[in-house]
Amino acid sequence: MTKKTNEGPKILLDSDVIIHFTKAGQQLQLPKIFPGRFVILDKVKAELDKRKKSLVALENFIEWTKIEVIPFPNNKEIIIEYARLKASMGDGEAACMAVAKYNKDYIASSNLKDIRTYCEYFGIIYLTTMDILLEAYKKGILDEVACDTFIKEVKSKDCKLIDGIDSIKQYEQKVSK
């Protein structure tokens, strides 16, 4: 018997998580953390395509990781929810949240300002870049040094993770409380 690799709901990747993993040079590790579960909505891909300076790296990310880009559903309720959300936030976050709400998917986004309240209200499970990095650490995909280097690299490139957290051990302690 072969072990299923895609146990659990799909995890809708928002652009910030993809950018973090790309900037840290760990993009090829991402699909190993939750095998077969990560997907990218075409609206998130379009948002990424607008980033001209990192377009090649992001195209390579999609090609090499084999993370599927899926079409935004043609579902009236999802489309209405997306339009409502888009009025107050980015395209990627709005698309991910509308789809997750109706399809019971998870969201991978570090844009907590936009997603946290909505996700908690509707019971949508969300993972930040740091949550995914911690999972990689727990599974032995990245060791402590690699995780700490990841955090340092991402922060040095003007990306926000979590204030006051500079190591994977600090984050592990924070979430275990």
PDB file of C-alpha atoms in Angstrom:
ATOM      1  CA  MET A   1       0.000   0.000   0.000  1.00  0.00           C
ATOM      2  CA  THR A   2       1.330   3.433  -0.881  1.00  0.00           C
ATOM      3  CA  LYS A   3       0.991   6.307   1.521  1.00  0.00           C
ATOM      4  CA  LYS A   4      -1.203   9.151   0.314  1.00  0.00           C
ATOM      5  CA  THR A   5       0.736  12.377   0.064  1.00  0.00           C
ATOM      6  CA  ASN A   6      -2.156  14.805  -0.059  1.00  0.00           C
ATOM      7  CA  GLU A   7      -3.987  14.101   3.177  1.00  0.00           C
ATOM      8  CA  GLY A   8      -6.090  17.011   4.306  1.00  0.00           C
ATOM      9  CA  PRO A   9      -7.643  20.060   2.669  1.00  0.00           C
ATOM     10  CA  LYS A  10      -5.905  22.020  -0.056  1.00  0.00           C
ATOM     11  CA  ILE A  11      -3.722  24.877   1.164  1.00  0.00           C
ATOM     12  CA  LEU A  12      -4.202  27.991  -0.964  1.00  0.00           C
ATOM     13  CA  LEU A  13      -0.866  29.777  -1.236  1.00  0.00           C
ATOM     14  CA  ASP A  14      -0.959  33.551  -1.157  1.00  0.00           C
ATOM     15  CA  SER A  15       1.785  35.490  -2.905  1.00  0.00           C
ATOM     16  CA  ASP A  16       3.587  36.619   0.267  1.00  0.00           C
ATOM     17  CA  VAL A  17       4.399  33.053   1.354  1.00  0.00           C
ATOM     18  CA  ILE A  18       5.721  32.211  -2.116  1.00  0.00           C
ATOM     19  CA  ILE A  19       7.800  35.398  -2.118  1.00  0.00           C
ATOM     20  CA  HIS A  20       9.220  34.613   1.349  1.00  0.00           C
ATOM     21  CA  PHE A  21      10.302  31.108   0.333  1.00  0.00           C
ATOM     22  CA  THR A  22      11.758  32.420  -2.929  1.00  0.00           C
ATOM     23  CA  LYS A  23      13.693  35.225  -1.220  1.00  0.00           C
ATOM     24  CA  ALA A  24      15.097  32.736   1.295  1.00  0.00           C
ATOM     25  CA  GLY A  25      16.178  30.414  -1.530  1.00  0.00           C
ATOM     26  CA  GLN A  26      14.068  27.589  -0.074  1.00  0.00           C
ATOM     27  CA  GLN A  27      11.320  27.498  -2.682  1.00  0.00           C
ATOM     28  CA  LEU A  28      12.052  23.892  -3.621  1.00  0.00           C
ATOM     29  CA  GLN A  29      11.456  22.807  -0.025  1.00  0.00           C
ATOM     30  CA  LEU A  30       7.936  24.226   0.110  1.00  0.00           C
ATOM     31  CA  PRO A  31       6.080  21.343  -1.605  1.00  0.00           C
ATOM     32  CA  LYS A  32       7.836  18.819   0.664  1.00  0.00           C
ATOM     33  CA  ILE A  33       6.318  20.360   3.800  1.00  0.00           C
ATOM     34  CA  PHE A  34       2.688  19.536   2.969  1.00  0.00           C
ATOM     35  CA  PRO A  35       3.055  17.177  -0.028  1.00  0.00           C
ATOM     36  CA  GLY A  36       0.311  17.426  -2.602  1.00  0.00           C
ATOM     37  CA  ARG A  37      -1.696  19.996  -0.654  1.00  0.00           C
ATOM     38  CA  PHE A  38      -0.379  23.377  -1.814  1.00  0.00           C
ATOM     39  CA  VAL A  39      -2.133  25.020  -4.773  1.00  0.00           C
ATOM     40  CA  ILE A  40      -2.009  28.504  -6.284  1.00  0.00           C
ATOM     41  CA  LEU A  41      -5.168  30.207  -7.487  1.00  0.00           C
ATOM     42  CA  ASP A  42      -4.811  31.772 -10.924  1.00  0.00           C
ATOM     43  CA  LYS A  43      -5.658  35.155  -9.356  1.00  0.00           C
ATOM     44  CA  VAL A  44      -2.648  34.809  -7.024  1.00  0.00           C
ATOM     45  CA  LYS A  45      -0.473  33.818  -9.989  1.00  0.00           C
ATOM     46  CA  ALA A  46      -1.649  36.950 -11.844  1.00  0.00           C
ATOM     47  CA  GLU A  47      -0.729  39.031  -8.807  1.00  0.00           C
ATOM     48  CA  LEU A  48       2.746  37.455  -8.796  1.00  0.00           C
ATOM     49  CA  ASP A  49       3.124  38.054 -12.540  1.00  0.00           C
ATOM     50  CA  LYS A  50       2.908  41.810 -11.901  1.00  0.00           C
ATOM     51  CA  ARG A  51       6.185  41.645  -9.932  1.00  0.00           C
ATOM     52  CA  LYS A  52       8.491  42.218 -12.901  1.00  0.00           C
ATOM     53  CA  LYS A  53      11.748  42.150 -10.933  1.00  0.00           C
ATOM     54  CA  SER A  54      11.123  38.636  -9.600  1.00  0.00           C
ATOM     55  CA  LEU A  55       9.075  37.218 -12.483  1.00  0.00           C
ATOM     56  CA  VAL A  56      11.717  34.699 -13.604  1.00  0.00           C
ATOM     57  CA  ALA A  57      12.268  33.387 -10.059  1.00  0.00           C
ATOM     58  CA  LEU A  58       8.532  32.999  -9.542  1.00  0.00           C
ATOM     59  CA  GLU A  59       8.008  31.287 -12.907  1.00  0.00           C
ATOM     60  CA  ASN A  60      10.851  28.911 -12.038  1.00  0.00           C
ATOM     61  CA  PHE A  61       9.247  28.303  -8.640  1.00  0.00           C
ATOM     62  CA  ILE A  62       6.006  27.168 -10.254  1.00  0.00           C
ATOM     63  CA  GLU A  63       7.785  25.060 -12.869  1.00  0.00           C
ATOM     64  CA  TRP A  64      10.226  23.341 -10.508  1.00  0.00           C
ATOM     65  CA  THR A  65       7.924  22.740  -7.554  1.00  0.00           C
ATOM     66  CA  LYS A  66       5.070  21.427  -9.698  1.00  0.00           C
ATOM     67  CA  ILE A  67       2.611  23.225  -7.427  1.00  0.00           C
ATOM     68  CA  GLU A  68      -0.606  23.339  -9.400  1.00  0.00           C
ATOM     69  CA  VAL A  69      -2.100  26.643 -10.508  1.00  0.00           C
ATOM     70  CA  ILE A  70      -5.877  26.220 -10.369  1.00  0.00           C
ATOM     71  CA  PRO A  71      -8.620  28.376 -11.853  1.00  0.00           C
ATOM     72  CA  PHE A  72     -10.718  30.573  -9.626  1.00  0.00           C
ATOM     73  CA  PRO A  73     -14.039  28.740  -9.247  1.00  0.00           C
ATOM     74  CA  ASN A  74     -16.985  29.798 -11.364  1.00  0.00           C
ATOM     75  CA  ASN A  75     -19.333  29.721  -8.393  1.00  0.00           C
ATOM     76  CA  LYS A  76     -21.756  32.598  -7.817  1.00  0.00           C
ATOM     77  CA  GLU A  77     -21.339  32.660  -4.007  1.00  0.00           C
ATOM     78  CA  ILE A  78     -17.551  32.601  -4.232  1.00  0.00           C
ATOM     79  CA  ILE A  79     -17.516  35.315  -6.905  1.00  0.00           C
ATOM     80  CA  ILE A  80     -19.778  37.574  -4.827  1.00  0.00           C
ATOM     81  CA  GLU A  81     -17.684  37.010  -1.682  1.00  0.00           C
ATOM     82  CA  TYR A  82     -14.484  37.674  -3.640  1.00  0.00           C
ATOM     83  CA  ALA A  83     -15.852  40.964  -5.001  1.00  0.00           C
ATOM     84  CA  ARG A  84     -16.906  42.039  -1.508  1.00  0.00           C
ATOM     85  CA  LEU A  85     -13.491  41.199  -0.020  1.00  0.00           C
ATOM     86  CA  LYS A  86     -11.530  42.735  -2.893  1.00  0.00           C
ATOM     87  CA  ALA A  87     -12.969  46.145  -2.025  1.00  0.00           C
ATOM     88  CA  SER A  88     -10.836  46.203   1.133  1.00  0.00           C
ATOM     89  CA  MET A  89      -7.750  44.059   0.424  1.00  0.00           C
ATOM     90  CA  GLY A  90      -5.424  42.578  -2.166  1.00  0.00           C
ATOM     91  CA  ASP A  91      -6.569  40.337  -4.963  1.00  0.00           C
ATOM     92  CA  GLY A  92      -4.722  37.269  -3.681  1.00  0.00           C
ATOM     93  CA  GLU A  93      -5.989  37.459  -0.111  1.00  0.00           C
ATOM     94  CA  ALA A  94      -9.555  38.112  -1.288  1.00  0.00           C
ATOM     95  CA  ALA A  95      -9.466  35.181  -3.714  1.00  0.00           C
ATOM     96  CA  CYS A  96      -7.967  32.775  -1.184  1.00  0.00           C
ATOM     97  CA  MET A  97     -10.427  33.716   1.558  1.00  0.00           C
ATOM     98  CA  ALA A  98     -13.511  33.515  -0.683  1.00  0.00           C
ATOM     99  CA  VAL A  99     -12.496  30.083  -1.990  1.00  0.00           C
ATOM    100  CA  ALA A 100     -11.467  28.772   1.439  1.00  0.00           C
ATOM    101  CA  LYS A 101     -14.743  29.896   2.994  1.00  0.00           C
ATOM    102  CA  TYR A 102     -16.878  27.901   0.569  1.00  0.00           C
ATOM    103  CA  ASN A 103     -14.539  24.980  -0.193  1.00  0.00           C
ATOM    104  CA  LYS A 104     -13.251  24.441   3.375  1.00  0.00           C
ATOM    105  CA  ASP A 105      -9.651  24.862   2.204  1.00  0.00           C
ATOM    106  CA  TYR A 106      -6.793  26.286   4.284  1.00  0.00           C
ATOM    107  CA  ILE A 107      -4.952  29.527   3.519  1.00  0.00           C
ATOM    108  CA  ALA A 108      -1.191  30.132   3.586  1.00  0.00           C
ATOM    109  CA  SER A 109      -0.683  33.867   4.065  1.00  0.00           C
ATOM    110  CA  SER A 110       1.345  36.055   6.375  1.00  0.00           C
ATOM    111  CA  ASN A 111      -0.834  39.081   5.789  1.00  0.00           C
ATOM    112  CA  LEU A 112      -2.531  38.744   9.165  1.00  0.00           C
ATOM    113  CA  LYS A 113      -3.833  42.313   9.098  1.00  0.00           C
ATOM    114  CA  ASP A 114      -6.114  41.357   6.197  1.00  0.00           C
ATOM    115  CA  ILE A 115      -6.937  37.717   6.922  1.00  0.00           C
ATOM    116  CA  ARG A 116      -6.930  36.978  10.660  1.00  0.00           C
ATOM    117  CA  THR A 117     -10.313  38.385  11.735  1.00  0.00           C
ATOM    118  CA  TYR A 118     -12.119  37.001   8.682  1.00  0.00           C
ATOM    119  CA  CYS A 119     -10.562  33.549   8.999  1.00  0.00           C
ATOM    120  CA  GLU A 120     -11.262  33.320  12.704  1.00  0.00           C
ATOM    121  CA  TYR A 121     -14.870  34.458  12.206  1.00  0.00           C
ATOM    122  CA  PHE A 122     -15.544  31.843   9.510  1.00  0.00           C
ATOM    123  CA  GLY A 123     -13.399  29.092  11.044  1.00  0.00           C
ATOM    124  CA  ILE A 124     -10.879  29.071   8.194  1.00  0.00           C
ATOM    125  CA  ILE A 125      -7.527  27.576   9.130  1.00  0.00           C
ATOM    126  CA  TYR A 126      -4.606  29.742   8.081  1.00  0.00           C
ATOM    127  CA  LEU A 127      -0.863  29.185   8.160  1.00  0.00           C
ATOM    128  CA  THR A 128       1.728  31.928   8.097  1.00  0.00           C
ATOM    129  CA  THR A 129       5.174  31.602   6.570  1.00  0.00           C
ATOM    130  CA  MET A 130       6.469  31.006  10.097  1.00  0.00           C
ATOM    131  CA  ASP A 131       3.922  28.220  10.704  1.00  0.00           C
ATOM    132  CA  ILE A 132       5.035  26.513   7.496  1.00  0.00           C
ATOM    133  CA  LEU A 133       8.695  27.008   8.400  1.00  0.00           C
ATOM    134  CA  LEU A 134       8.056  25.484  11.845  1.00  0.00           C
ATOM    135  CA  GLU A 135       6.396  22.486  10.197  1.00  0.00           C
ATOM    136  CA  ALA A 136       9.464  22.077   7.953  1.00  0.00           C
ATOM    137  CA  TYR A 137      11.632  22.149  11.078  1.00  0.00           C
ATOM    138  CA  LYS A 138       9.483  19.597  12.934  1.00  0.00           C
ATOM    139  CA  LYS A 139       9.504  17.257   9.917  1.00  0.00           C
ATOM    140  CA  GLY A 140      13.289  17.548   9.518  1.00  0.00           C
ATOM    141  CA  ILE A 141      13.014  19.131   6.067  1.00  0.00           C
ATOM    142  CA  LEU A 142      14.977  22.162   7.283  1.00  0.00           C
ATOM    143  CA  ASP A 143      17.252  22.108  10.319  1.00  0.00           C
ATOM    144  CA  GLU A 144      17.532  24.863  12.915  1.00  0.00           C
ATOM    145  CA  VAL A 145      20.372  26.633  11.117  1.00  0.00           C
ATOM    146  CA  ALA A 146      18.507  26.582   7.788  1.00  0.00           C
ATOM    147  CA  CYS A 147      15.350  27.939   9.453  1.00  0.00           C
ATOM    148  CA  ASP A 148      17.244  30.713  11.218  1.00  0.00           C
ATOM    149  CA  THR A 149      19.030  31.592   7.980  1.00  0.00           C
ATOM    150  CA  PHE A 150      15.630  31.661   6.232  1.00  0.00           C
ATOM    151  CA  ILE A 151      14.284  34.134   8.795  1.00  0.00           C
ATOM    152  CA  LYS A 152      17.381  36.337   8.542  1.00  0.00           C
ATOM    153  CA  GLU A 153      17.344  36.301   4.713  1.00  0.00           C
ATOM    154  CA  VAL A 154      13.671  37.193   4.435  1.00  0.00           C
ATOM    155  CA  LYS A 155      13.943  40.001   6.984  1.00  0.00           C
ATOM    156  CA  SER A 156      17.067  41.379   5.292  1.00  0.00           C
ATOM    157  CA  LYS A 157      15.086  41.711   2.052  1.00  0.00           C
ATOM    158  CA  ASP A 158      12.493  44.000   3.606  1.00  0.00           C
ATOM    159  CA  CYS A 159       9.869  41.320   4.108  1.00  0.00           C
ATOM    160  CA  LYS A 160       7.914  41.174   7.299  1.00  0.00           C
ATOM    161  CA  LEU A 161       7.555  37.934   9.216  1.00  0.00           C
ATOM    162  CA  ILE A 162       6.839  38.291  12.951  1.00  0.00           C
ATOM    163  CA  ASP A 163       8.246  41.157  14.985  1.00  0.00           C
ATOM    164  CA  GLY A 164      10.666  40.103  17.700  1.00  0.00           C
ATOM    165  CA  ILE A 165      11.167  36.585  16.321  1.00  0.00           C
ATOM    166  CA  ASP A 166      14.652  35.916  14.992  1.00  0.00           C
ATOM    167  CA  SER A 167      14.913  32.136  15.313  1.00  0.00           C
ATOM    168  CA  ILE A 168      12.785  29.061  14.787  1.00  0.00           C
ATOM    169  CA  LYS A 169      13.222  28.117  18.467  1.00  0.00           C
ATOM    170  CA  GLN A 170      11.779  31.494  19.531  1.00  0.00           C
ATOM    171  CA  TYR A 171       8.785  30.931  17.277  1.00  0.00           C
ATOM    172  CA  GLU A 172       8.317  27.361  18.483  1.00  0.00           C
ATOM    173  CA  GLN A 173       8.255  28.614  22.085  1.00  0.00           C
ATOM    174  CA  LYS A 174       5.819  31.381  21.196  1.00  0.00           C
ATOM    175  CA  VAL A 175       3.255  29.063  19.592  1.00  0.00           C
ATOM    176  CA  SER A 176       3.577  26.355  22.244  1.00  0.00           C
ATOM    177  CA  LYS A 177       2.340  28.730  24.965  1.00  0.00           C
TER     178      LYS A 177
END
